[in-house]
XYZ file of C-alpha atoms in Angstrom:
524
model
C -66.505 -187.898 28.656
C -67.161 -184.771 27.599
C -64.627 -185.068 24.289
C -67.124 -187.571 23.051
C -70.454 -185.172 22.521
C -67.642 -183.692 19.720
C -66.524 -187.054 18.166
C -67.789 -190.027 19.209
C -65.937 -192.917 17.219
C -69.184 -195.423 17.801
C -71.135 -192.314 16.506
C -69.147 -192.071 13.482
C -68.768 -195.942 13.046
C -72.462 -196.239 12.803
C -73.102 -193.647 10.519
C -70.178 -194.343 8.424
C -71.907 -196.806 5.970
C -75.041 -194.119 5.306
C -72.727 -191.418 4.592
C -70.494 -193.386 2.164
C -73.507 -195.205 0.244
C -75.038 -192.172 0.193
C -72.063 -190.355 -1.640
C -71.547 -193.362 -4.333
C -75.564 -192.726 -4.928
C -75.007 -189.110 -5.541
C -71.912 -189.662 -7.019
C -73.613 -192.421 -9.814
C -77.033 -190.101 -10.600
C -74.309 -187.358 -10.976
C -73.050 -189.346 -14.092
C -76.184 -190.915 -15.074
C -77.319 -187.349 -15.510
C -74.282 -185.652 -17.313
C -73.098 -188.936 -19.722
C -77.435 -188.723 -20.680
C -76.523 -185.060 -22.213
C -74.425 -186.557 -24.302
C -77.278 -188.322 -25.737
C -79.951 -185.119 -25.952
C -80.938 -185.471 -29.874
C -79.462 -181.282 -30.148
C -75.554 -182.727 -28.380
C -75.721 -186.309 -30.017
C -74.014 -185.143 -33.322
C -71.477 -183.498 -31.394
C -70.927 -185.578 -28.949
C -69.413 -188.517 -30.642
C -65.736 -187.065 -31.050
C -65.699 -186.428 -27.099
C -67.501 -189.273 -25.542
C -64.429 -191.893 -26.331
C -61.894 -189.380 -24.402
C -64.472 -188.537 -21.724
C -64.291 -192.137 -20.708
C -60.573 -193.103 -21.178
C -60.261 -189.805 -18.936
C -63.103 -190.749 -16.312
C -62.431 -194.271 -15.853
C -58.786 -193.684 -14.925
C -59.717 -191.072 -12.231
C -63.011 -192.264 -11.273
C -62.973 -195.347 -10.791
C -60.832 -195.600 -7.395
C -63.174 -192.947 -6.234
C -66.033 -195.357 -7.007
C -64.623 -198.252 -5.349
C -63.357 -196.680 -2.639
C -66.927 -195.650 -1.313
C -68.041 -199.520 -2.634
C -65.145 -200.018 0.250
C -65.966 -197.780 2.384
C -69.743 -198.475 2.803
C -69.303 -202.425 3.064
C -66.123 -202.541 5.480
C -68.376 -200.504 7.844
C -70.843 -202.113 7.843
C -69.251 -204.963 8.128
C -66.943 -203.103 11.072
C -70.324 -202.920 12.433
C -71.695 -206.240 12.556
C -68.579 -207.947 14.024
C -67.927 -205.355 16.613
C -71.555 -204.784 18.135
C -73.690 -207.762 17.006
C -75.423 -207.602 20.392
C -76.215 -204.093 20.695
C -77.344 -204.396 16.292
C -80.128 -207.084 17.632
C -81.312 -205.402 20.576
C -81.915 -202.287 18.850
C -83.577 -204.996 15.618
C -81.103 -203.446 12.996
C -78.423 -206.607 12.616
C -80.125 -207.368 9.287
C -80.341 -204.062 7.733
C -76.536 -203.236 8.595
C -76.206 -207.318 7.126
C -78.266 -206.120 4.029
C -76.474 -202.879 3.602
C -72.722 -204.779 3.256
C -74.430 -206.762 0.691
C -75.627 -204.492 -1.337
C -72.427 -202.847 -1.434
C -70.552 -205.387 -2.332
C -73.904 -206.601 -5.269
C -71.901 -203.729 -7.302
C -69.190 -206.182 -8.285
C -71.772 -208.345 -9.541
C -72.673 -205.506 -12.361
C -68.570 -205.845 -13.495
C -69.105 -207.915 -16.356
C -71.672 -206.225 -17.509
C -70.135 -202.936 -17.673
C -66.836 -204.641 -18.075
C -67.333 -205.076 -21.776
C -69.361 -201.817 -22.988
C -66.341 -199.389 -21.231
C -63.752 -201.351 -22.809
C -65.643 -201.076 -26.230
C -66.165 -196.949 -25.927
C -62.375 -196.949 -25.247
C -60.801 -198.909 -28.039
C -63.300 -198.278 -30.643
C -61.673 -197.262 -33.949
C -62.163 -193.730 -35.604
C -64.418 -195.441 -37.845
C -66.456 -197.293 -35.053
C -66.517 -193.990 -33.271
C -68.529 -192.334 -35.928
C -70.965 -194.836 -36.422
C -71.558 -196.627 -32.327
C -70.258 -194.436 -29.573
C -73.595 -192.677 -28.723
C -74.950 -196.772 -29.127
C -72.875 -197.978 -26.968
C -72.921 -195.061 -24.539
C -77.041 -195.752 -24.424
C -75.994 -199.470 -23.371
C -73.713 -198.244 -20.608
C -75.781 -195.993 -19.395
C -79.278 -198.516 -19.022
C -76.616 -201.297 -16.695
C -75.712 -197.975 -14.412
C -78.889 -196.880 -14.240
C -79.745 -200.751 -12.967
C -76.633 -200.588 -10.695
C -77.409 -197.145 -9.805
C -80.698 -198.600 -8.085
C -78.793 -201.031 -5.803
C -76.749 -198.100 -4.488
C -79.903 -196.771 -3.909
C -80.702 -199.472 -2.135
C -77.848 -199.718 -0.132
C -78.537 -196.332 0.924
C -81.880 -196.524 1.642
C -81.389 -199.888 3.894
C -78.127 -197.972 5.304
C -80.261 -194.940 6.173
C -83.400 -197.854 7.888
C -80.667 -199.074 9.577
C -79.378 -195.725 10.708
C -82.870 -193.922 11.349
C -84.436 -197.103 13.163
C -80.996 -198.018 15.284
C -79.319 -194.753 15.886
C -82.256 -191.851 14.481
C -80.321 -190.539 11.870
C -77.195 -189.489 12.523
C -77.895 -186.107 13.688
C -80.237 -187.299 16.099
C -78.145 -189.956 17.008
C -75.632 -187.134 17.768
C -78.198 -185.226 19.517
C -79.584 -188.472 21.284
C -76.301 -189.275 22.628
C -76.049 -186.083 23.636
C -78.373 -186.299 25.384
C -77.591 -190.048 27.045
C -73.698 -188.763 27.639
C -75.155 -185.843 29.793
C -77.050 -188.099 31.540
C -74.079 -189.844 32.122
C -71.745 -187.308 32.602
C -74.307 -186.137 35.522
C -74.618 -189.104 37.451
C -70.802 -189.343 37.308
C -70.458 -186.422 38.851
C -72.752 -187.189 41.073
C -71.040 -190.207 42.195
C -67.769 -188.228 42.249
C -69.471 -185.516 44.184
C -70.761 -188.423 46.797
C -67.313 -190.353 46.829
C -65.489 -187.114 47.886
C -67.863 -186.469 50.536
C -67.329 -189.769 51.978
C -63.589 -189.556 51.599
C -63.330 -186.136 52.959
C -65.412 -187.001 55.893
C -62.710 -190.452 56.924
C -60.070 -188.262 56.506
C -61.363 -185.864 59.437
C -62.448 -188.443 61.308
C -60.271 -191.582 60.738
C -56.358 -191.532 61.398
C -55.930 -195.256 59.760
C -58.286 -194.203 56.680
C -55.651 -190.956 56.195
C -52.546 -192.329 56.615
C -54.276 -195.276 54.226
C -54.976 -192.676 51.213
C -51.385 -191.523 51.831
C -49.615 -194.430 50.955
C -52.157 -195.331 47.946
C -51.386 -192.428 46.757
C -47.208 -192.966 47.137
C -47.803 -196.346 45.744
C -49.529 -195.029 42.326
C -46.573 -192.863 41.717
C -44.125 -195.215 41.706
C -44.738 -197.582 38.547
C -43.034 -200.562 40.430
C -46.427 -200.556 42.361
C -48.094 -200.956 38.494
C -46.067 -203.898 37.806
C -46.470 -205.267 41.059
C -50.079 -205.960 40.859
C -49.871 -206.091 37.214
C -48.258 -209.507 37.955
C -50.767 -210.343 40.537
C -53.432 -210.093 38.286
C -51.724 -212.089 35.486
C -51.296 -215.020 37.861
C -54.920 -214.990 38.470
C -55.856 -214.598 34.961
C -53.101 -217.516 33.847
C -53.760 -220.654 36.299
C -52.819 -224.187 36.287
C -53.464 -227.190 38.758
C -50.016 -226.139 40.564
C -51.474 -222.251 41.039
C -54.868 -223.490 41.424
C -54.514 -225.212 44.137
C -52.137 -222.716 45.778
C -54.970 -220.498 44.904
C -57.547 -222.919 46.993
C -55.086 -223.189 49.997
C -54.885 -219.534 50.660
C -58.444 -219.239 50.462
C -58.939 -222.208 53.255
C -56.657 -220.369 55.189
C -58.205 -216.620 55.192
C -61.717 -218.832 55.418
C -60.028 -219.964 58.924
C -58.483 -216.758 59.787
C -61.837 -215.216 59.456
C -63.945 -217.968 60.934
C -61.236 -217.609 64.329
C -61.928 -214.047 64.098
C -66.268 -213.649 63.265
C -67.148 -217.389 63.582
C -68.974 -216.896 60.402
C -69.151 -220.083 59.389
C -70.900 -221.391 62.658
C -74.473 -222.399 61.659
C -76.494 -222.653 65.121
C -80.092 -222.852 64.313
C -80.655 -224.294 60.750
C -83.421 -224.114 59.051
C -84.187 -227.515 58.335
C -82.715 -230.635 59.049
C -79.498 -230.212 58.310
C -77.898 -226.993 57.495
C -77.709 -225.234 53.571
C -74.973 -223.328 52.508
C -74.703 -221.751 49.282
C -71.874 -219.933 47.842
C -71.689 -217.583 44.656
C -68.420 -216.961 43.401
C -67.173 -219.957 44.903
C -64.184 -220.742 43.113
C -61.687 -222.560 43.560
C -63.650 -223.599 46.687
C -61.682 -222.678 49.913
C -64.706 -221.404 51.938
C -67.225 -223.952 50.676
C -64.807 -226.627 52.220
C -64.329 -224.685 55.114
C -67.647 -224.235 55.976
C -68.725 -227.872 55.296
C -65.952 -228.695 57.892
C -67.647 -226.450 59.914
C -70.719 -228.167 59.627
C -70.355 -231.724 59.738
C -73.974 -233.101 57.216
C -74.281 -229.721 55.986
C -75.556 -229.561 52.200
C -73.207 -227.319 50.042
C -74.714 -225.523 46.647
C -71.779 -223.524 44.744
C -71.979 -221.607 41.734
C -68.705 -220.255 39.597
C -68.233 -219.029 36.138
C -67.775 -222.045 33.767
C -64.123 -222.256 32.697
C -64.262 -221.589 29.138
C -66.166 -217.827 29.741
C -62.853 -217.102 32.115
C -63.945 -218.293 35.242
C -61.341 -220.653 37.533
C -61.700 -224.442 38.211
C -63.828 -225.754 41.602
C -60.597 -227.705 43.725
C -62.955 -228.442 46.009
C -63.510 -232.657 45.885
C -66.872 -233.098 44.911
C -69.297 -235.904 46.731
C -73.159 -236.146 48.082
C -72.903 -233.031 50.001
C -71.683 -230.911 47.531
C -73.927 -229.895 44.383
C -71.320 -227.513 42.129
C -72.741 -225.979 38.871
C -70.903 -223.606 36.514
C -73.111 -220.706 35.455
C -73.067 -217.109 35.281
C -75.286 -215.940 38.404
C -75.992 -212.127 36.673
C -78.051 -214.763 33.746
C -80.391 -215.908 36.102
C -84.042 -213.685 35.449
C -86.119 -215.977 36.333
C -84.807 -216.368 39.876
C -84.663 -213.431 39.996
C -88.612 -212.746 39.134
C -88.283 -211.797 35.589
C -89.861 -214.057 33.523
C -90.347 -211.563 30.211
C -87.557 -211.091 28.058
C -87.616 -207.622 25.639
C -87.418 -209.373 21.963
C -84.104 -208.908 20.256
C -82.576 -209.027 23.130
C -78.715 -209.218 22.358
C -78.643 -212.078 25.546
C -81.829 -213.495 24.796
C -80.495 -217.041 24.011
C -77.690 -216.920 27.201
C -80.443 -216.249 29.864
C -80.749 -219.547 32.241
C -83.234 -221.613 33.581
C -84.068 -221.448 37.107
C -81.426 -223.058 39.281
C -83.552 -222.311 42.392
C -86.576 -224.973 43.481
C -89.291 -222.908 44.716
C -88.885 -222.428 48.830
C -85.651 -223.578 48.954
C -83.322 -221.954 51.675
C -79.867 -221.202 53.080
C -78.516 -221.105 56.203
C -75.285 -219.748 55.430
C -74.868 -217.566 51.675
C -71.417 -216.486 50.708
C -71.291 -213.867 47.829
C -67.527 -213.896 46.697
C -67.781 -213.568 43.023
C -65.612 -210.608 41.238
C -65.886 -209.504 37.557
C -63.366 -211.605 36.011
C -60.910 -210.081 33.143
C -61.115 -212.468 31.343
C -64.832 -212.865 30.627
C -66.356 -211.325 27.503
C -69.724 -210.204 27.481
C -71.868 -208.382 25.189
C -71.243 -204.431 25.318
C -74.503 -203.287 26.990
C -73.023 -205.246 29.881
C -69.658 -203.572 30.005
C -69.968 -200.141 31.832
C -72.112 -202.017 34.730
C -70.895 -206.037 34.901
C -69.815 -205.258 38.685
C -73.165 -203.596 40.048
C -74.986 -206.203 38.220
C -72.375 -209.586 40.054
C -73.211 -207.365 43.442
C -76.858 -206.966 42.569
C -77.039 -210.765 41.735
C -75.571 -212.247 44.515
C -77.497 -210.004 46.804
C -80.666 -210.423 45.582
C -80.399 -214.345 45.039
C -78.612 -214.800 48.397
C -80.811 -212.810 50.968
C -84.254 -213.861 49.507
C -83.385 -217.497 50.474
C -81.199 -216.750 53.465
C -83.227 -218.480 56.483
C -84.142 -215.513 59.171
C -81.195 -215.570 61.868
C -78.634 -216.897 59.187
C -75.799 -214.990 58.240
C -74.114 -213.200 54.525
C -70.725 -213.380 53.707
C -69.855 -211.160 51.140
C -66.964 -209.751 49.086
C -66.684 -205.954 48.563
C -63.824 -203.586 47.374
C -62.860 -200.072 49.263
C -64.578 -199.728 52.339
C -65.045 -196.045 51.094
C -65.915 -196.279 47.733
C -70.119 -195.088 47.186
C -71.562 -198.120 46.176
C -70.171 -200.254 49.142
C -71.146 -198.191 51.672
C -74.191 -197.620 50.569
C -74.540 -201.689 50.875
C -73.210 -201.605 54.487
C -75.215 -199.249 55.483
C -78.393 -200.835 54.091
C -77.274 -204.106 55.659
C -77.216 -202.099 59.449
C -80.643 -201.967 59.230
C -81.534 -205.557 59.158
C -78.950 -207.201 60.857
C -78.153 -208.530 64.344
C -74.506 -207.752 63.668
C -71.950 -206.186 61.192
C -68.442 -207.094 61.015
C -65.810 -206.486 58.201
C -63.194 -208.570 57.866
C -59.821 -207.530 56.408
C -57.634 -211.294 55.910
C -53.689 -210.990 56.826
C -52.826 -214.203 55.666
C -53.462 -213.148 51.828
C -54.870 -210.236 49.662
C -53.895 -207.615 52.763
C -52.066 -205.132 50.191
C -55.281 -204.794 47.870
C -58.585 -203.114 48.634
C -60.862 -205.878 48.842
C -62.417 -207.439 52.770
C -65.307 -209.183 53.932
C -68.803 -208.177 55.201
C -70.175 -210.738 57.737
C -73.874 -209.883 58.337
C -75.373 -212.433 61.751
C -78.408 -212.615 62.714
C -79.675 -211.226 59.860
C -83.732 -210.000 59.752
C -84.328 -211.428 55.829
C -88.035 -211.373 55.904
C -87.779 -208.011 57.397
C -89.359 -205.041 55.724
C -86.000 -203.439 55.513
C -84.721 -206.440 53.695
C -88.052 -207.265 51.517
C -86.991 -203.084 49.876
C -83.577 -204.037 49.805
C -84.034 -207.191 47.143
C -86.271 -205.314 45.402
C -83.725 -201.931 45.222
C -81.086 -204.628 43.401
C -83.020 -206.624 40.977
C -84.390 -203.195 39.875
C -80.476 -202.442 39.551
C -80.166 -205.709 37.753
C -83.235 -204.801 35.454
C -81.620 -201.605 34.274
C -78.570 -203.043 33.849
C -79.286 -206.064 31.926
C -83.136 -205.682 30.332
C -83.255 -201.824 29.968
C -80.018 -202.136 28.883
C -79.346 -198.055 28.409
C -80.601 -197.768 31.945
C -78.749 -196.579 34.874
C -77.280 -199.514 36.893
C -76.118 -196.255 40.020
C -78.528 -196.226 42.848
C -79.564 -192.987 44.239
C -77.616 -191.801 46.904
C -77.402 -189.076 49.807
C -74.003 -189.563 51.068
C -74.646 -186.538 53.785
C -77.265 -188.476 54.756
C -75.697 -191.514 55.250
C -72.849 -190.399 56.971
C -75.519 -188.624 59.669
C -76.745 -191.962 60.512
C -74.074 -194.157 59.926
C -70.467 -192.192 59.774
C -69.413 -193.019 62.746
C -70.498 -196.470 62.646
C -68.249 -196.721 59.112
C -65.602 -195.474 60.821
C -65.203 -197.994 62.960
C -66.241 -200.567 60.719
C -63.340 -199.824 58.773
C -60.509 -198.685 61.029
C -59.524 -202.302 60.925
C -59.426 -202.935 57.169
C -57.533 -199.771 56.660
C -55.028 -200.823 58.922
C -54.320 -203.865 58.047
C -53.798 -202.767 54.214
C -51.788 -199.580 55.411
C -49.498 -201.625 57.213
C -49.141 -204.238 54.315
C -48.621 -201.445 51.577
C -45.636 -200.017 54.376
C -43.853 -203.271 53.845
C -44.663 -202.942 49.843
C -41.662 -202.913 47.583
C -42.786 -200.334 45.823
C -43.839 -197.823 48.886
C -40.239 -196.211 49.714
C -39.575 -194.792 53.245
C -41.050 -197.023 55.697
């Protein structure tokens, strides 16, 4: 972090195309002005015997440099425009970088008519020489002074683009500066929190100890990198044969954890007959299982459409089941934004509502993860997993019936940002459970919150949906916003450390004992 206040490469990528137009502009009025003394009526008479040399001389060294700034200033800004088209539109500069390349390359379009006036000064005869040089220099000199104007141009639209997008580069140096402190504090700050947290399980949790011990075992040995290097590529590389393996192991942690919380028990539905909706819910193991569950129950599911990396819906569809393939972080206006800021580098992959106004859930599983494989624009990429938890949370407990329950998916018991979720969820539920599966996943991190009985119209639960779509607002329409809430981990841990701890004595357990059986852990 801190290596980048010296040299950031965005910094320099941005400000590459100013600096380099800017040196072929010096570079031409340079010439302009020294090739016009050869014209001054008290040098003309003189001048004629030297010009012809000058430019034989000139054009063989010069010329590369010339060209190589042309180069320079269109590649980057070209570099530019493929590279960050998203974060060039929010900031309204796309055009001006789009303008500057032009430009750049326009100086091509002056070739044949310099072309012919060089190659005339050079091969002109003695006899020519005396009578047309300073002529033909005059020629020469009115096209560069043209093309001298589109380099001007250039750098004028390169400096717009740099002064309206990035302040100058100076102040863009100082302004990220500035935004990298910021960052580098509220890292710090999370590190700071993290430790505390971690420092406090290892005093008072044996399982969460001897846990961290064999992590820490496991990331020396680089068989435990290719181990779950291999998991993850047989995620990211599915066909019907893994998919469907893929939707039989969830089914069967879905009934391992229904045995163990009955979360999928819907007593008192809201309506009718009970709703279920499930985020994430590829490739559909606890959407089935909790229809069986329910025998009439209505089942909405939402997964990441196939083509932006997300996995097929196994699941056989029919009237109870409504699936729709959509990105649930796209979704402002359910989640009460209805103004978009103009330029926005998303603006045209926001979604319509997929929400009819009062409709409710009984039952509202949140099991989507960041997937890999999905690209999204770079404003999105230092937050995508605060803004899929933020989502889900947000949708899912604002139309979760009072007295239904939450399902959700989280990663480290102990990292900040999950317990600060499980501790917010204390407050406004009947019960809290987390639920660690044996029957697949039990070497990684990840386990299940079940939340019962859950208080959603409660005025601890009204803050909480309003504390995550503000994180999804800075994250996705602020855009350099902070996506980190704040957090007082001693605090926390006064009211609710021992409650964690016993939380998660289970779900460190379970993955300690699966990591001792590990191939790559040696010793037990």
């Amino acid at each position: 972090m801190a290596s980048r206040l010296v040299f950031d490469p965005l910094v320099a990528l941005r400000a590459a195309p100013l600096i380099s137009s800017t040196c072929t502009l010096l570079y031409a009025w340079d010439q302009h002005f020294f090739l016009n003394v050869f014209n001054a009526p008290e040098v003309r008479p003189k001048s004629k015997t030297v010009v012809q040399s000058y430019f034989r001389t000139f054009f063989r060294r010069g010329l590369p440099i010339v060209l190589s700034f042309i180069t320079l200033s269109a590649a980057t800004a070209a570099a530019n425009l493929w590279t960050s088209p998203g974060a060039l539109r929010a900031r309204g500069t796309f055009w001006w970088y789009a303008a500057g390349a032009g430009l750049s390359l326009g100086h091509l379009a002056y070739v044949p008519a310099v072309a012919p006036r060089v190659q005339a000064l050079v091969e002109a005869e003695e006899a020519e020489v005396e009578e047309d040089v300073n002529g033909l220099l005059e020629g020469w000199l009115r096209v560069n002074f043209v093309r001298m104007q589109t380099t001007k141009m250039a750098s004028s639209t390169d400096n717009h683009q740099d002064a309206s997008a990035d302040d100058t580069h100076v102040q863009l140096m100082k302004g990220l500066t500035v935004a990298e402190n910021h960052q580098e504090a509220a890292d710090q700050e999370e590190s700071r929190s993290e430790n505390t947290i971690i420092n406090y399980l290892i005093e008072n949790c044996p399982e969460f100890a001897e846990l961290r011990e064999l992590r820490a075992e496991g990331w020396k040995n680089p068989e435990g990198d290719v181990f779950f290097k291999q998991l993850r590529n047989n995620a990211d590389n599915t066909d019907s044969r893994t998919e469907r393996y893929f939707y039989d192991m969830m089914r069967r942690i879905a009934n391992e954890m229904h045995h163990s919380t009955l979360a999928f028990r819907i007593k008192n539905p809201g309506a009718d007959y009970p709703h279920i909706l499930d985020m994430g819910c590829a490739p559909g193991g606890f959407l089935a299982t909790a229809l069986d569950k329910n025998p009439g129950a209505k089942g909405l599911g939402l997964s990441l459409p196939v083509p932006d990396g997300g996995y097929r819906v196994v699941l056989p569809s029919g009237p109870d089941v409504d699936i729709r393939y959509l990105d649930v972080t796209m979704l402002p206006g359910d989640l009460g934004f209805h103004q978009i800021p103009v330029g926005h580098p998303d603006a045209y992959d926001f979604l319509p509502r997929q929400f009819e106004l009062g409709r409710t859930f009984d039952l509202v599983i949140c099991s989507g993860s960041v997937v890999r494989k999905h690209h999204v624009a770079d404003y999105r990429q230092r937050s995508e997993a605060r803004r899929l938890t933020a989502s889900q949370l947000a949708l899912g407990l604002e139309r979760l019936n009072p007295g239904g329950t939450m399902v959700v998916l989280f990663h480290k018991v102990e990292a900040r940002d999950t317990v600060l979720q499980l501790f917010r969820f204390s407050r406004f539920c009947g019960r809290l459970r987390l639920f660690k599966p044996t029957s697949g996943h039990a070497k990684r991190s990840s386990f299940y919150m079940v939340a019962t009985e859950v208080r959603s119209r409660s005025p601890e639960a009204l803050v909480a949906i309003e504390q995550w779509k503000e994180v999804w607002k800075a994250a996705t329409l602020d855009m350099e916003g902070d996506a980190r809430e704040e957090f007082d981990a001693e605090h926390v841990l006064e009211e609710f450390g021992e409650e964690l701890v016993c939380l998660g004595r289970k779900v460190w357990a379970i993955q300690a004992e699966a990591l001792k059986n590990a191939p790559f852990i040696k010793g037990h």
